[in-house]
Amino acid sequence: MAQSVCKICAYNRNVLNKIRTGAPDDATISELAETFKVFGDNTRIRILWALFSEELSVSDISGKLDMSQSAISHQLHTLKAARLVKSRRDGKNTFYSLDDDHVKRIIEQVLIHVGER
């Protein structure tokens, strides 16, 4: 079967092949899309922002964001499952922090992009 070619658009096959061969596999693309979905919630962004400079407990985050501890715990569970935050136990307390600097850089880059309007 012959491949149809757009008569109006002229594609550079070398560029297209480079893009196709460098693309992540479907599983990685799916994981990337799921991670961006996690970023797509105001409360989760606010929690991540609160964790930019220090680790915090659920009650600390709850106080900073003026939200219930239950709501914060629910969102932290989602963030932890997406490997955007990590936790550390200290006795009866659990403290949360960003999983690594990549999380902060992602938010900073998108903030720069949003500010370009």
PDB file of C-alpha atoms in Angstrom:
ATOM      1  CA  MET A   1       0.000   0.000   0.000  1.00  0.00           C
ATOM      2  CA  ALA A   2       1.436   3.373  -0.994  1.00  0.00           C
ATOM      3  CA  GLN A   3       1.814   5.970   1.713  1.00  0.00           C
ATOM      4  CA  SER A   4      -0.246   9.089   1.091  1.00  0.00           C
ATOM      5  CA  VAL A   5       1.652  12.339   1.021  1.00  0.00           C
ATOM      6  CA  CYS A   6       0.213  15.759   1.659  1.00  0.00           C
ATOM      7  CA  LYS A   7       0.479  17.757  -1.568  1.00  0.00           C
ATOM      8  CA  ILE A   8       0.344  21.099   0.247  1.00  0.00           C
ATOM      9  CA  CYS A   9       2.869  20.409   3.025  1.00  0.00           C
ATOM     10  CA  ALA A  10       6.470  19.675   2.221  1.00  0.00           C
ATOM     11  CA  TYR A  11       8.035  17.591   4.989  1.00  0.00           C
ATOM     12  CA  ASN A  12      11.735  17.135   5.378  1.00  0.00           C
ATOM     13  CA  ARG A  13      12.011  13.338   5.679  1.00  0.00           C
ATOM     14  CA  ASN A  14      15.370  13.599   7.480  1.00  0.00           C
ATOM     15  CA  VAL A  15      13.837  15.767  10.194  1.00  0.00           C
ATOM     16  CA  LEU A  16      10.798  13.487  10.508  1.00  0.00           C
ATOM     17  CA  ASN A  17      12.972  10.370  10.778  1.00  0.00           C
ATOM     18  CA  LYS A  18      15.126  12.023  13.441  1.00  0.00           C
ATOM     19  CA  ILE A  19      12.028  12.919  15.479  1.00  0.00           C
ATOM     20  CA  ARG A  20      10.544   9.426  15.107  1.00  0.00           C
ATOM     21  CA  THR A  21      13.725   7.561  15.995  1.00  0.00           C
ATOM     22  CA  GLY A  22      14.415   9.779  19.000  1.00  0.00           C
ATOM     23  CA  ALA A  23      10.901   9.480  20.407  1.00  0.00           C
ATOM     24  CA  PRO A  24      10.386   7.657  23.702  1.00  0.00           C
ATOM     25  CA  ASP A  25       8.572   4.341  23.641  1.00  0.00           C
ATOM     26  CA  ASP A  26       4.804   4.203  24.222  1.00  0.00           C
ATOM     27  CA  ALA A  27       5.132   3.195  27.883  1.00  0.00           C
ATOM     28  CA  THR A  28       7.373   6.186  28.600  1.00  0.00           C
ATOM     29  CA  ILE A  29       5.045   8.551  26.755  1.00  0.00           C
ATOM     30  CA  SER A  30       2.124   7.186  28.770  1.00  0.00           C
ATOM     31  CA  GLU A  31       4.013   7.747  32.037  1.00  0.00           C
ATOM     32  CA  LEU A  32       4.918  11.273  30.926  1.00  0.00           C
ATOM     33  CA  ALA A  33       1.273  12.059  30.168  1.00  0.00           C
ATOM     34  CA  GLU A  34       0.182  10.681  33.553  1.00  0.00           C
ATOM     35  CA  THR A  35       2.791  12.838  35.310  1.00  0.00           C
ATOM     36  CA  PHE A  36       1.536  15.953  33.530  1.00  0.00           C
ATOM     37  CA  LYS A  37      -1.997  15.066  34.658  1.00  0.00           C
ATOM     38  CA  VAL A  38      -0.772  15.113  38.255  1.00  0.00           C
ATOM     39  CA  PHE A  39       0.634  18.604  37.691  1.00  0.00           C
ATOM     40  CA  GLY A  40      -2.797  19.652  36.383  1.00  0.00           C
ATOM     41  CA  ASP A  41      -4.352  20.268  39.797  1.00  0.00           C
ATOM     42  CA  ASN A  42      -4.230  23.604  41.667  1.00  0.00           C
ATOM     43  CA  THR A  43      -3.971  22.030  45.114  1.00  0.00           C
ATOM     44  CA  ARG A  44      -1.126  19.737  44.103  1.00  0.00           C
ATOM     45  CA  ILE A  45       0.787  22.671  42.578  1.00  0.00           C
ATOM     46  CA  ARG A  46       0.280  24.653  45.790  1.00  0.00           C
ATOM     47  CA  ILE A  47       1.584  21.705  47.843  1.00  0.00           C
ATOM     48  CA  LEU A  48       4.638  21.340  45.601  1.00  0.00           C
ATOM     49  CA  TRP A  49       5.261  25.088  45.873  1.00  0.00           C
ATOM     50  CA  ALA A  50       5.075  24.858  49.680  1.00  0.00           C
ATOM     51  CA  LEU A  51       7.741  22.135  49.557  1.00  0.00           C
ATOM     52  CA  PHE A  52      10.154  24.176  47.411  1.00  0.00           C
ATOM     53  CA  SER A  53      12.337  25.300  50.296  1.00  0.00           C
ATOM     54  CA  GLU A  54      11.699  22.892  53.162  1.00  0.00           C
ATOM     55  CA  GLU A  55      10.240  19.569  54.136  1.00  0.00           C
ATOM     56  CA  LEU A  56       6.886  19.815  55.875  1.00  0.00           C
ATOM     57  CA  SER A  57       4.445  17.620  57.736  1.00  0.00           C
ATOM     58  CA  VAL A  58       0.823  17.233  56.677  1.00  0.00           C
ATOM     59  CA  SER A  59      -0.220  19.615  59.441  1.00  0.00           C
ATOM     60  CA  ASP A  60       2.386  22.186  58.316  1.00  0.00           C
ATOM     61  CA  ILE A  61       1.117  22.030  54.737  1.00  0.00           C
ATOM     62  CA  SER A  62      -2.478  22.111  55.938  1.00  0.00           C
ATOM     63  CA  GLY A  63      -1.780  25.285  57.907  1.00  0.00           C
ATOM     64  CA  LYS A  64       0.099  26.972  55.068  1.00  0.00           C
ATOM     65  CA  LEU A  65      -2.627  26.234  52.526  1.00  0.00           C
ATOM     66  CA  ASP A  66      -5.575  26.625  54.915  1.00  0.00           C
ATOM     67  CA  MET A  67      -6.937  23.211  53.966  1.00  0.00           C
ATOM     68  CA  SER A  68      -7.924  20.126  55.920  1.00  0.00           C
ATOM     69  CA  GLN A  69      -5.271  17.552  56.743  1.00  0.00           C
ATOM     70  CA  SER A  70      -7.435  14.931  55.061  1.00  0.00           C
ATOM     71  CA  ALA A  71      -7.442  16.851  51.767  1.00  0.00           C
ATOM     72  CA  ILE A  72      -3.679  17.394  51.968  1.00  0.00           C
ATOM     73  CA  SER A  73      -3.037  13.712  52.752  1.00  0.00           C
ATOM     74  CA  HIS A  74      -5.129  12.658  49.757  1.00  0.00           C
ATOM     75  CA  GLN A  75      -3.148  14.922  47.412  1.00  0.00           C
ATOM     76  CA  LEU A  76       0.187  13.863  48.910  1.00  0.00           C
ATOM     77  CA  HIS A  77      -0.716  10.245  48.188  1.00  0.00           C
ATOM     78  CA  THR A  78      -1.193  11.141  44.508  1.00  0.00           C
ATOM     79  CA  LEU A  79       2.037  13.157  44.415  1.00  0.00           C
ATOM     80  CA  LYS A  80       3.982  10.354  46.062  1.00  0.00           C
ATOM     81  CA  ALA A  81       2.586   7.748  43.651  1.00  0.00           C
ATOM     82  CA  ALA A  82       3.805   9.948  40.779  1.00  0.00           C
ATOM     83  CA  ARG A  83       7.247  10.171  42.456  1.00  0.00           C
ATOM     84  CA  LEU A  84       6.995  13.955  42.762  1.00  0.00           C
ATOM     85  CA  VAL A  85       7.300  13.953  46.556  1.00  0.00           C
ATOM     86  CA  LYS A  86       8.978  11.648  49.038  1.00  0.00           C
ATOM     87  CA  SER A  87       8.365  11.089  52.705  1.00  0.00           C
ATOM     88  CA  ARG A  88      10.523  10.619  55.767  1.00  0.00           C
ATOM     89  CA  ARG A  89       9.281   9.284  59.104  1.00  0.00           C
ATOM     90  CA  ASP A  90      10.515  10.733  62.359  1.00  0.00           C
ATOM     91  CA  GLY A  91       8.823   8.967  65.245  1.00  0.00           C
ATOM     92  CA  LYS A  92       5.085   9.455  64.787  1.00  0.00           C
ATOM     93  CA  ASN A  93       5.545  12.275  62.288  1.00  0.00           C
ATOM     94  CA  THR A  94       5.926  12.023  58.538  1.00  0.00           C
ATOM     95  CA  PHE A  95       7.663  14.803  56.658  1.00  0.00           C
ATOM     96  CA  TYR A  96       7.329  15.420  52.937  1.00  0.00           C
ATOM     97  CA  SER A  97       9.727  17.007  50.475  1.00  0.00           C
ATOM     98  CA  LEU A  98      10.136  17.253  46.730  1.00  0.00           C
ATOM     99  CA  ASP A  99      11.432  13.988  45.324  1.00  0.00           C
ATOM    100  CA  ASP A 100      14.329  15.776  43.621  1.00  0.00           C
ATOM    101  CA  ASP A 101      15.325  19.090  42.004  1.00  0.00           C
ATOM    102  CA  HIS A 102      13.718  18.066  38.710  1.00  0.00           C
ATOM    103  CA  VAL A 103      10.263  18.653  40.195  1.00  0.00           C
ATOM    104  CA  LYS A 104      11.158  22.203  41.168  1.00  0.00           C
ATOM    105  CA  ARG A 105      12.753  22.876  37.777  1.00  0.00           C
ATOM    106  CA  ILE A 106       9.672  21.635  35.915  1.00  0.00           C
ATOM    107  CA  ILE A 107       7.451  24.055  37.822  1.00  0.00           C
ATOM    108  CA  GLU A 108       9.943  26.912  37.425  1.00  0.00           C
ATOM    109  CA  GLN A 109      10.176  26.332  33.654  1.00  0.00           C
ATOM    110  CA  VAL A 110       6.410  26.244  33.219  1.00  0.00           C
ATOM    111  CA  LEU A 111       6.116  29.390  35.368  1.00  0.00           C
ATOM    112  CA  ILE A 112       8.582  31.149  33.069  1.00  0.00           C
ATOM    113  CA  HIS A 113       6.573  29.968  30.069  1.00  0.00           C
ATOM    114  CA  VAL A 114       3.281  31.178  31.606  1.00  0.00           C
ATOM    115  CA  GLY A 115       4.893  34.549  32.392  1.00  0.00           C
ATOM    116  CA  GLU A 116       5.787  35.108  28.729  1.00  0.00           C
ATOM    117  CA  ARG A 117       2.228  36.115  27.832  1.00  0.00           C
TER     118      ARG A 117
END
